[in-house]
Coordinates of N, CA and C in Angstrom, one line a residue:
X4 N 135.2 79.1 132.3 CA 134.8 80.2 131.4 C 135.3 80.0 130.0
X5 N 136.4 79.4 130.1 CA 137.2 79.5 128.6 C 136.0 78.0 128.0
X6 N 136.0 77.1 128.6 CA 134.6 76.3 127.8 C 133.7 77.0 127.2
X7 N 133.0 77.5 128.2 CA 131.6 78.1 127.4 C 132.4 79.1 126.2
X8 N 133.3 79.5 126.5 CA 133.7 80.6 125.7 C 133.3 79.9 124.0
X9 N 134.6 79.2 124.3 CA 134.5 77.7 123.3 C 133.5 77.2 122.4
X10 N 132.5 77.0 123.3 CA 131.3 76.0 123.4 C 130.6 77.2 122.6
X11 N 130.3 78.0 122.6 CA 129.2 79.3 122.2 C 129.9 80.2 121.6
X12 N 131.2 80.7 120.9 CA 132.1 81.4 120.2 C 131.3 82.1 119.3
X13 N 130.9 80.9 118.3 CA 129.5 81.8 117.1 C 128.6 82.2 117.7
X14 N 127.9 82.0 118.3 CA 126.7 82.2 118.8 C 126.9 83.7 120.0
X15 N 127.9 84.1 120.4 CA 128.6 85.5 120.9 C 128.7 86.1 120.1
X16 N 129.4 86.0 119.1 CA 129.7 87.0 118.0 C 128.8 87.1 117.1
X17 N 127.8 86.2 117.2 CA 126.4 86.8 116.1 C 125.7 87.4 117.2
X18 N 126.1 87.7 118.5 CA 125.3 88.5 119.2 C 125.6 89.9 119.1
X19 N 126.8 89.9 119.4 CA 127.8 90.7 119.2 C 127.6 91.5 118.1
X20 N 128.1 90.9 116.9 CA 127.3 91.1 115.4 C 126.2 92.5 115.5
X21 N 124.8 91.7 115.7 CA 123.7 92.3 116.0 C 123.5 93.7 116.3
X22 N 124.7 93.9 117.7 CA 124.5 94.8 118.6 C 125.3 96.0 118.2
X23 N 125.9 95.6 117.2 CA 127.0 96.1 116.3 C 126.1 97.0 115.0
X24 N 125.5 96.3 114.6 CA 124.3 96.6 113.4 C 123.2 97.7 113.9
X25 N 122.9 97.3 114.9 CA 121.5 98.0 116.1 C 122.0 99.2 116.3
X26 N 123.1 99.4 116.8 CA 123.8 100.7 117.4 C 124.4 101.5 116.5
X27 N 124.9 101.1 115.3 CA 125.7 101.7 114.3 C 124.2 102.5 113.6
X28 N 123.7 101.4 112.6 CA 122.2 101.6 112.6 C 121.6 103.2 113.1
X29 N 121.5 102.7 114.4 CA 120.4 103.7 115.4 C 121.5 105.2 115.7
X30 N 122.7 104.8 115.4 CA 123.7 106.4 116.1 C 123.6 107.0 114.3
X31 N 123.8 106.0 113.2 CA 123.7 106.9 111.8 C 122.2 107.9 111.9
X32 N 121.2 106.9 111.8 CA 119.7 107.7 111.8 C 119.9 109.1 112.3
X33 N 120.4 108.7 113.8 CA 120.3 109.8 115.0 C 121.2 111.0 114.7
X34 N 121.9 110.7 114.2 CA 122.8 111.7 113.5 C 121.7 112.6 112.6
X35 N 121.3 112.4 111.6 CA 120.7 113.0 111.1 C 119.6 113.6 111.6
X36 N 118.8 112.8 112.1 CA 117.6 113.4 113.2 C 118.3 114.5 114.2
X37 N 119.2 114.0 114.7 CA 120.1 115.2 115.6 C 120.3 116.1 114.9
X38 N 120.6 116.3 113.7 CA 121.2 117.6 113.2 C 120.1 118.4 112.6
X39 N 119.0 118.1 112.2 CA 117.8 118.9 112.2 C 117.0 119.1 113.1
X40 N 116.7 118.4 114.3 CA 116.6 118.5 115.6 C 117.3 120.6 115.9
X41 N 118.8 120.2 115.7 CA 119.9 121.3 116.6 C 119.4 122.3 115.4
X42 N 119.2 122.5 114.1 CA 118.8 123.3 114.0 C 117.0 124.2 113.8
X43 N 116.5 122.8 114.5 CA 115.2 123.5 114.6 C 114.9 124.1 116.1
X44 N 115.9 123.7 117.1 CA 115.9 124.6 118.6 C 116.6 125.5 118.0
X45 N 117.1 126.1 117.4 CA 117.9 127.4 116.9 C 116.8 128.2 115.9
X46 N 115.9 127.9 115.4 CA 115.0 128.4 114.4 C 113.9 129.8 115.0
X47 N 114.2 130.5 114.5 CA 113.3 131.9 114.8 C 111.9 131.5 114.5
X48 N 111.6 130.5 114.0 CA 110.1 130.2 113.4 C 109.2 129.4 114.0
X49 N 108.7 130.3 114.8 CA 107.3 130.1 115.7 C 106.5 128.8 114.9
X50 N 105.9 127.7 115.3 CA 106.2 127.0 116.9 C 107.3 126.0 116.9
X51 N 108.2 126.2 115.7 CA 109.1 125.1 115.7 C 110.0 124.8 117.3
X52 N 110.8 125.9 117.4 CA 111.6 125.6 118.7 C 111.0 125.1 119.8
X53 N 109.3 125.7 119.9 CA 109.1 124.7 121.3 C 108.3 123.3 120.7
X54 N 108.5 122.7 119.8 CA 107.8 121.4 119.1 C 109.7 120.5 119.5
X55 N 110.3 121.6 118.9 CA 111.9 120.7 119.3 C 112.0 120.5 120.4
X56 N 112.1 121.5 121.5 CA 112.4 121.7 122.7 C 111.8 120.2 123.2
X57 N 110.2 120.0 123.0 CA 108.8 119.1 123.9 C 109.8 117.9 123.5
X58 N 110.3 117.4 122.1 CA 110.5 116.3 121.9 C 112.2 115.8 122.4
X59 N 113.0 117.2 122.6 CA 114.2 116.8 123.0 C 113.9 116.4 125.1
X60 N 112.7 116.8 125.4 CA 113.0 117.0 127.3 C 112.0 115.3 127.0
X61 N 111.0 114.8 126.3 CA 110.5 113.7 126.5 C 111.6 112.7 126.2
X62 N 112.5 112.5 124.9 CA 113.4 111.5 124.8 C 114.4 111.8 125.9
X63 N 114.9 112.6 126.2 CA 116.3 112.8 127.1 C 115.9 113.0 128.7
X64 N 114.3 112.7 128.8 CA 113.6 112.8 130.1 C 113.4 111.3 130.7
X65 N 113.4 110.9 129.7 CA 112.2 109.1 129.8 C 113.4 107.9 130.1
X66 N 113.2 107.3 131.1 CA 113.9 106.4 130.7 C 113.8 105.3 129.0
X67 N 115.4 105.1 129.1 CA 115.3 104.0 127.4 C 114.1 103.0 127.4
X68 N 114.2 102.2 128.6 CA 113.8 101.0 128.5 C 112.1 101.4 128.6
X69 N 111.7 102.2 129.2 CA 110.6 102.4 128.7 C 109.8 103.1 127.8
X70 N 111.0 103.9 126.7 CA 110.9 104.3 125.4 C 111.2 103.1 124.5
X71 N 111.4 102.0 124.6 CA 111.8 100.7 124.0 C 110.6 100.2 124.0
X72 N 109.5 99.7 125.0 CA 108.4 99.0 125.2 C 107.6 100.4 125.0
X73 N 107.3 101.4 124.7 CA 106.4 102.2 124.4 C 106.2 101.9 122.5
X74 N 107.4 102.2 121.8 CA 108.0 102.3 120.4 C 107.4 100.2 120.0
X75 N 108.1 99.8 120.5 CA 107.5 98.2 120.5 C 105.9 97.9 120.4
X76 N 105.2 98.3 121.6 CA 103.8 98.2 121.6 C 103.2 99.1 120.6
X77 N 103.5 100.1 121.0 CA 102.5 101.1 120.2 C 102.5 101.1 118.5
X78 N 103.8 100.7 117.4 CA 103.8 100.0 116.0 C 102.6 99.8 115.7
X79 N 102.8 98.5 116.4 CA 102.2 97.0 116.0 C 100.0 98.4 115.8
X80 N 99.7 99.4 117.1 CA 98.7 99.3 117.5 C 98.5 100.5 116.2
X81 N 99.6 101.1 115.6 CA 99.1 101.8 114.5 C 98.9 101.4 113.4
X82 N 99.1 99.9 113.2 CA 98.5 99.5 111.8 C 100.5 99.2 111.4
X83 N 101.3 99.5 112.4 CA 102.6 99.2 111.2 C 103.8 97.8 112.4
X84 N 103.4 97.1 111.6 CA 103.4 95.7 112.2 C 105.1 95.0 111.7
X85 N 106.1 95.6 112.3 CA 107.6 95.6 112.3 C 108.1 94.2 113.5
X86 N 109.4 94.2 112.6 CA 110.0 93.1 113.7 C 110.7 93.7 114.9
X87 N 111.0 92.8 115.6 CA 111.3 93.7 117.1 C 112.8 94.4 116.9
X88 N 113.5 93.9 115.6 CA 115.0 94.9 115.5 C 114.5 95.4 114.8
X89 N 113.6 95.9 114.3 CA 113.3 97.4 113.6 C 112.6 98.3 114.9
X90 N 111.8 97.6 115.5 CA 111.6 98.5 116.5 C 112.2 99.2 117.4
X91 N 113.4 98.0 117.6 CA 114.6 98.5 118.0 C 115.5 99.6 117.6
X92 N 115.5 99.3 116.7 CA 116.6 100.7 116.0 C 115.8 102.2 115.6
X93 N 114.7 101.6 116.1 CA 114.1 102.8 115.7 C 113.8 103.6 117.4
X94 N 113.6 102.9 118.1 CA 113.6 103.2 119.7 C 114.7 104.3 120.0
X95 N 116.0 103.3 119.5 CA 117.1 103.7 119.8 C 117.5 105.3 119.0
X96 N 117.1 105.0 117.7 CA 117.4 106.6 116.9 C 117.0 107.7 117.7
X97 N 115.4 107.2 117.8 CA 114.9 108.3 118.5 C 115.5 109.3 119.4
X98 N 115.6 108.1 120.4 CA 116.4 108.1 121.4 C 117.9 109.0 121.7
X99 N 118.5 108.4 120.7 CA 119.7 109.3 120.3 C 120.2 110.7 119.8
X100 N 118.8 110.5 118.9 CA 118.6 112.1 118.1 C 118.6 113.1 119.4
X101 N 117.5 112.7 120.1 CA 117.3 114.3 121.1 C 118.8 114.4 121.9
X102 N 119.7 113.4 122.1 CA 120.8 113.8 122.5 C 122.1 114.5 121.7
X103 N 121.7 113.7 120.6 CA 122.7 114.4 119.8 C 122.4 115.7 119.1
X104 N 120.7 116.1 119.1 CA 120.1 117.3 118.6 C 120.9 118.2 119.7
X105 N 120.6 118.2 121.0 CA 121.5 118.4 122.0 C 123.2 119.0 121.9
X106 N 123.8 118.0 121.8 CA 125.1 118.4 121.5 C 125.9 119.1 119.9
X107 N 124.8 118.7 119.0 CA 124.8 119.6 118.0 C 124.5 121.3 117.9
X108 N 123.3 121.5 119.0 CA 123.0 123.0 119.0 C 124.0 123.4 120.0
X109 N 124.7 123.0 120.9 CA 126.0 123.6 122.1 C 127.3 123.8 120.4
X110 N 127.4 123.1 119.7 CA 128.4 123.1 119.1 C 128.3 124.3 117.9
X111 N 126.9 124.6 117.6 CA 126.5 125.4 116.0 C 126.8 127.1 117.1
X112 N 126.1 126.8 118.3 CA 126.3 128.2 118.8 C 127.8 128.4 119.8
X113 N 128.6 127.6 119.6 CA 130.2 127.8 120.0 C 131.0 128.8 118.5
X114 N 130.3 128.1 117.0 CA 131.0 129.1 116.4 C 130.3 130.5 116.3
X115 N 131.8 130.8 115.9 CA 131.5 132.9 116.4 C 130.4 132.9 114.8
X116 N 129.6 133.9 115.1 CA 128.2 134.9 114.7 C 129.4 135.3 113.3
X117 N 130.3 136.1 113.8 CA 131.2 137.1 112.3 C 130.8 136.3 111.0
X118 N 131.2 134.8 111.4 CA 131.6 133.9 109.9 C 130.0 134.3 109.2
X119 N 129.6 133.7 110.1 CA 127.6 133.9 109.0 C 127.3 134.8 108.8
X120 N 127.1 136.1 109.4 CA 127.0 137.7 108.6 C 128.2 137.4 107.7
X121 N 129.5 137.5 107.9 CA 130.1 137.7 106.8 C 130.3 136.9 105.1
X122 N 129.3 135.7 105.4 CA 128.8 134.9 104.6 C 127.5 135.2 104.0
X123 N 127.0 135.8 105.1 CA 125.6 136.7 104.3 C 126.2 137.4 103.3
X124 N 126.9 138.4 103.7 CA 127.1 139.6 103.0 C 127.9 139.5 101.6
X125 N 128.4 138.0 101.4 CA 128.9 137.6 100.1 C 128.1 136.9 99.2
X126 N 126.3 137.2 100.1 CA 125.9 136.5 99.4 C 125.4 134.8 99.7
X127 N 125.7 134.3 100.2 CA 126.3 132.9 100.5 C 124.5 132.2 101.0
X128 N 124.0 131.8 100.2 CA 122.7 131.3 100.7 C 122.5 130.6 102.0
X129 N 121.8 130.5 102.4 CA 121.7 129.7 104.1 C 122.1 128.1 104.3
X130 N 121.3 127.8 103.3 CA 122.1 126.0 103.2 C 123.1 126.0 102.6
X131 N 123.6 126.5 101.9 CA 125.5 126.8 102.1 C 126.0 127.1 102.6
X132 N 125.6 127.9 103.5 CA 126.4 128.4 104.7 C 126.4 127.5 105.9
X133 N 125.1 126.8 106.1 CA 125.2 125.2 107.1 C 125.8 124.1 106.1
X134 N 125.8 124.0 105.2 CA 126.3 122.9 104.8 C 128.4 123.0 104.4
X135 N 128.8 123.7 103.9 CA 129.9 124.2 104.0 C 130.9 124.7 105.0
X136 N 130.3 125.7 105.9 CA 130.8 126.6 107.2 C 130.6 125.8 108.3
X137 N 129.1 125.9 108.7 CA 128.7 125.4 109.8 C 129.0 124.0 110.3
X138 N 128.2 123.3 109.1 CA 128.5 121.9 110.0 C 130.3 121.2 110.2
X139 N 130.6 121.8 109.3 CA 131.9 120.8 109.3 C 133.0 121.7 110.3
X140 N 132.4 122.4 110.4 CA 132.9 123.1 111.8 C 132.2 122.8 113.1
X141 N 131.6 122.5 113.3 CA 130.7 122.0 114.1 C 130.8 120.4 114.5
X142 N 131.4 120.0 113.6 CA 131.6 118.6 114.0 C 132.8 118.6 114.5
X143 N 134.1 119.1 113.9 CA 135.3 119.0 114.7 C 134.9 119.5 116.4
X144 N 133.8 120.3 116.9 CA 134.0 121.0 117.8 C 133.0 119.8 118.8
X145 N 132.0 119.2 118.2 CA 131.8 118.0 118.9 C 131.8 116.6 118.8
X146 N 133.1 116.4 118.2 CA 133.6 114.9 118.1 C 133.4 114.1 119.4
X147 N 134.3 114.5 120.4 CA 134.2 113.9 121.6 C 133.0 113.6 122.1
X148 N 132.2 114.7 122.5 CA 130.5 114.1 123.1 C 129.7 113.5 122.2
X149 N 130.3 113.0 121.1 CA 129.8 112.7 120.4 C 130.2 111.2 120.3
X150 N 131.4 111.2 119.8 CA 131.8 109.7 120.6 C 131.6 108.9 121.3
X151 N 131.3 110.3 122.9 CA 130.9 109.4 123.9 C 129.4 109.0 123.7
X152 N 128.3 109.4 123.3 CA 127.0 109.3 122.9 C 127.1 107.9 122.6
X153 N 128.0 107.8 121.4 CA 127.7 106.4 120.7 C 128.4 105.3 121.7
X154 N 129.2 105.5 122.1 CA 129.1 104.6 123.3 C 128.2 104.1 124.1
X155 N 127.7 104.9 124.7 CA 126.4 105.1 125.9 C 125.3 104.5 124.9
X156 N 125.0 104.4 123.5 CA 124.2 103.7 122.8 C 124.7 102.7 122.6
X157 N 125.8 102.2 122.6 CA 126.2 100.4 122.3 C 125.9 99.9 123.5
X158 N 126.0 101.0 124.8 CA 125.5 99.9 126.0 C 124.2 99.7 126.2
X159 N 123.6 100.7 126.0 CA 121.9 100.6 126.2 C 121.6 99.7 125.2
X160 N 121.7 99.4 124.0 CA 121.6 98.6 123.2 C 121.2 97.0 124.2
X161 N 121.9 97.5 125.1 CA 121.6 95.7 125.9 C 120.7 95.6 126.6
X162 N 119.9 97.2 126.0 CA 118.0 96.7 126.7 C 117.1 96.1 125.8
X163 N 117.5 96.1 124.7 CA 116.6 95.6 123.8 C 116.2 94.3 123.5
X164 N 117.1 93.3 124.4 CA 117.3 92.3 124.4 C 115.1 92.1 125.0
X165 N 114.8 93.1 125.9 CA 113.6 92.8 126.9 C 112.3 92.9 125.6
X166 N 112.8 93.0 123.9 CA 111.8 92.8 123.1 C 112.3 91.6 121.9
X167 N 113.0 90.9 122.7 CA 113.4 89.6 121.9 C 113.9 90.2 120.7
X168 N 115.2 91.1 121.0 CA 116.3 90.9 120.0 C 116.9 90.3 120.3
X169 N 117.5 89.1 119.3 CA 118.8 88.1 119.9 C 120.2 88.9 119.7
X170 N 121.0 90.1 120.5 CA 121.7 90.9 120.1 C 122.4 90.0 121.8
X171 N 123.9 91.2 121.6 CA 124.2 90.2 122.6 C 123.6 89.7 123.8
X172 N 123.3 90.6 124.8 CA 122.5 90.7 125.7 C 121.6 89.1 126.0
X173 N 121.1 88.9 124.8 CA 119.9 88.1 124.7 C 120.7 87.2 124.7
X174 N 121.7 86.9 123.6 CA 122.3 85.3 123.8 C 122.9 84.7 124.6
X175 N 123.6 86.3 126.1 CA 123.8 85.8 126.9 C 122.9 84.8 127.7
X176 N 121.7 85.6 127.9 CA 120.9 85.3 129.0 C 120.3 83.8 128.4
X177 N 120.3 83.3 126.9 CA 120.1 82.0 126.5 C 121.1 81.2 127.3
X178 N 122.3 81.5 127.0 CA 123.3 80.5 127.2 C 123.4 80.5 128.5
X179 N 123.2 81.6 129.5 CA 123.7 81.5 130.8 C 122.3 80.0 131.5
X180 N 121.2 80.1 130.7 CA 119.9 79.5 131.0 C 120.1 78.1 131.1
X181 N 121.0 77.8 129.9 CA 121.9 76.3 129.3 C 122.1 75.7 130.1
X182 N 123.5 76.6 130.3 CA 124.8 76.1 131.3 C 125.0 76.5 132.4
X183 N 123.9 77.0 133.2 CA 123.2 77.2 134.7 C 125.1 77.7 135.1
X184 N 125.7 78.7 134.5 CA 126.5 79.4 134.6 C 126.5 81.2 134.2
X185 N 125.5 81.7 135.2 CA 125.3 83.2 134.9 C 126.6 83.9 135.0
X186 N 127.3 83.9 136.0 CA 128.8 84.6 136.1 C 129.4 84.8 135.2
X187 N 129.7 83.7 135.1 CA 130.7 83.6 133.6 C 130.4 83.5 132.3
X188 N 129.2 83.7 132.2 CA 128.6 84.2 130.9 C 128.5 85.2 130.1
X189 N 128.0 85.8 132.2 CA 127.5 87.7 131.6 C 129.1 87.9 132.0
X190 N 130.0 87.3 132.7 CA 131.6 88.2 132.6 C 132.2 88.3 130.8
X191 N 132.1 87.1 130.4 CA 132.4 87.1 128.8 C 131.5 88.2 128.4
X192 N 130.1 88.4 128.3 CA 129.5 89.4 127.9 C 130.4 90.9 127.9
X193 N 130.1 91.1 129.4 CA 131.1 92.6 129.6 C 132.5 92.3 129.1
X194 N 133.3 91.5 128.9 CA 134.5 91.9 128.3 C 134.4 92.1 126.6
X195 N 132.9 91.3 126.3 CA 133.0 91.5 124.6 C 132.5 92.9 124.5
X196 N 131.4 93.5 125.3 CA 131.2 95.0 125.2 C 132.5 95.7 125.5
X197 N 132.9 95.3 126.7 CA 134.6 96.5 126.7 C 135.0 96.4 125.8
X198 N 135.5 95.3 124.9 CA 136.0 95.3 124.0 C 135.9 96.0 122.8
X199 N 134.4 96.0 122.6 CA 134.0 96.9 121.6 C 134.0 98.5 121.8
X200 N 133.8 98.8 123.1 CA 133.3 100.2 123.1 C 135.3 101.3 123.1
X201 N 136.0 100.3 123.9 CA 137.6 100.4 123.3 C 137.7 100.9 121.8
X202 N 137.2 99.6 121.2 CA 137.5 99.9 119.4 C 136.9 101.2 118.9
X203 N 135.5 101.7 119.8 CA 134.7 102.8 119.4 C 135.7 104.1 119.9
X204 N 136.2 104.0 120.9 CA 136.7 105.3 121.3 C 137.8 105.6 120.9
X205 N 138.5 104.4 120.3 CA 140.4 104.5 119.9 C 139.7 104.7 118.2
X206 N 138.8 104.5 117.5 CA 138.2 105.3 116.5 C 138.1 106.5 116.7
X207 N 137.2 107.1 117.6 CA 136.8 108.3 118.1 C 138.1 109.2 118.1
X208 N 139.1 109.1 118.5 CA 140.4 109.6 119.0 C 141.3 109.6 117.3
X209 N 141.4 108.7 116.6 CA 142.2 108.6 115.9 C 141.4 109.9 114.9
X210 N 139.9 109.7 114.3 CA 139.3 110.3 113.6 C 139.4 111.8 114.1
X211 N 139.4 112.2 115.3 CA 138.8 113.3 116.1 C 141.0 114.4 115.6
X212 N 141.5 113.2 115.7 CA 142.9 113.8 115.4 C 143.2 114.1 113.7
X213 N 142.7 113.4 113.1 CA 142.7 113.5 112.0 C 141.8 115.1 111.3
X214 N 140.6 115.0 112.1 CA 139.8 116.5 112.2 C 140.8 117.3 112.5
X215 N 141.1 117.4 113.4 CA 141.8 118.5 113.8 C 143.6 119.0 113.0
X216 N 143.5 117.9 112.2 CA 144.9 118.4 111.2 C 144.3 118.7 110.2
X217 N 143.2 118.3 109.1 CA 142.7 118.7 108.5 C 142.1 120.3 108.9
X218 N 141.4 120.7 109.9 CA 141.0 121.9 110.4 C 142.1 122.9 110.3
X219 N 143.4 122.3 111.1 CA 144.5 123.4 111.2 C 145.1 123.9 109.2
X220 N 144.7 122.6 108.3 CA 145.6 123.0 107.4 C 144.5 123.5 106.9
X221 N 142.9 123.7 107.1 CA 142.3 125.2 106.5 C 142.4 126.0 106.7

């Protein structure tokens, strides 16, 4: 194991790399898709909430891997002819948005109703009042499921490999092809993803603590 380790070191860590890019990438997009998503299932304005609703039960209904090869094929058949890591990160945003639209609307309707009437009543325009009150309150309140999200997207990230991204996934299954050593290829694989999703959650924790002192000293 420690050979191939050896033997293929670059060629892991530009996998690695990749998957790094792909998932960071696809959880930023999602972010933002998620947060207009959470506030369009909260919208009083007919047909919006059930247009949100349809698109959060199809992404969060479907399996990935066959939202990966739907987003893949279908590009290319609209006339928009992308490389397979654009399709990828775009699979994946999607993907992520209806979950994080998800955990964004549990978090906007955890804070109490008082603050926004009483921000009405001072006047306080509506996108000031989500952009100042709401969201940054709202994020302290879903750091964690939110963390974990992006996790659960660095791992799925290792479906993408099935549209020829060379992300890790894929260089395993090169090298394991090589050195007619699958075991110890994909074990190096899973300890570089443990490794990483460690780094994502001991982030998650440090950031999520740092919210929460900042929150107490407002």
């Amino acid at each position: 194991m420690i050979e191939i380790l050896a033997d293929n070191y670059g060629v892991l860590i530009g996998g690695a790399a990749t998957t790094v890019v792909v998932s960071g990438v696809a959880i930023a997009i999602g972010m933002v898709l998620g947060l207009a998503l959470a506030f369009g299932l909260l919208s009083h304005r007919a047909p919006l909430p059930a247009l949100c609703g349809f698109y959060r039960s199809f992404w969060r209904g479907t399996p990935i891997l066959v939202q990966l090869l739907i987003v893949f094929y279908m590009l290319p058949q609209a006339g928009i002819d992308v490389a397979p890591l654009v399709a990828a990160i775009v699979a994946l945003s999607l993907n992520t948005a209806a979950f994080q639209g998800e955990i964004y609307r549990a978090g906007l309707l955890a804070i109490p109703r008082g603050e926004i009437e009483a921000a009405r009543m001072l006047g306080i325009g509506k996108w000031t009042i989500r952009r100042r009150i709401l969201i940054p309150q709202m994020f302290r309140l879903v750091l964690p499921p939110l963390i974990n999200e992006a996790i659960i997207i660095l791992k799925n990230s290792s479906l993408v490999s099935v549209i020829a991204v060379t992300e890790l996934m894929r260089r395993s299954q090169q090298i394991a092809s090589t050195t007619f050593k699958p075991l110890e290829v994909y074990l190096i694989a899973g300890a570089i993803y443990l490794a990483l999703n460690l780094v994502l959650a001991h982030a998650g924790r440090r950031l999520e603590q740092r919210m929460a002192i900042s929150g107490a000293r407002a």
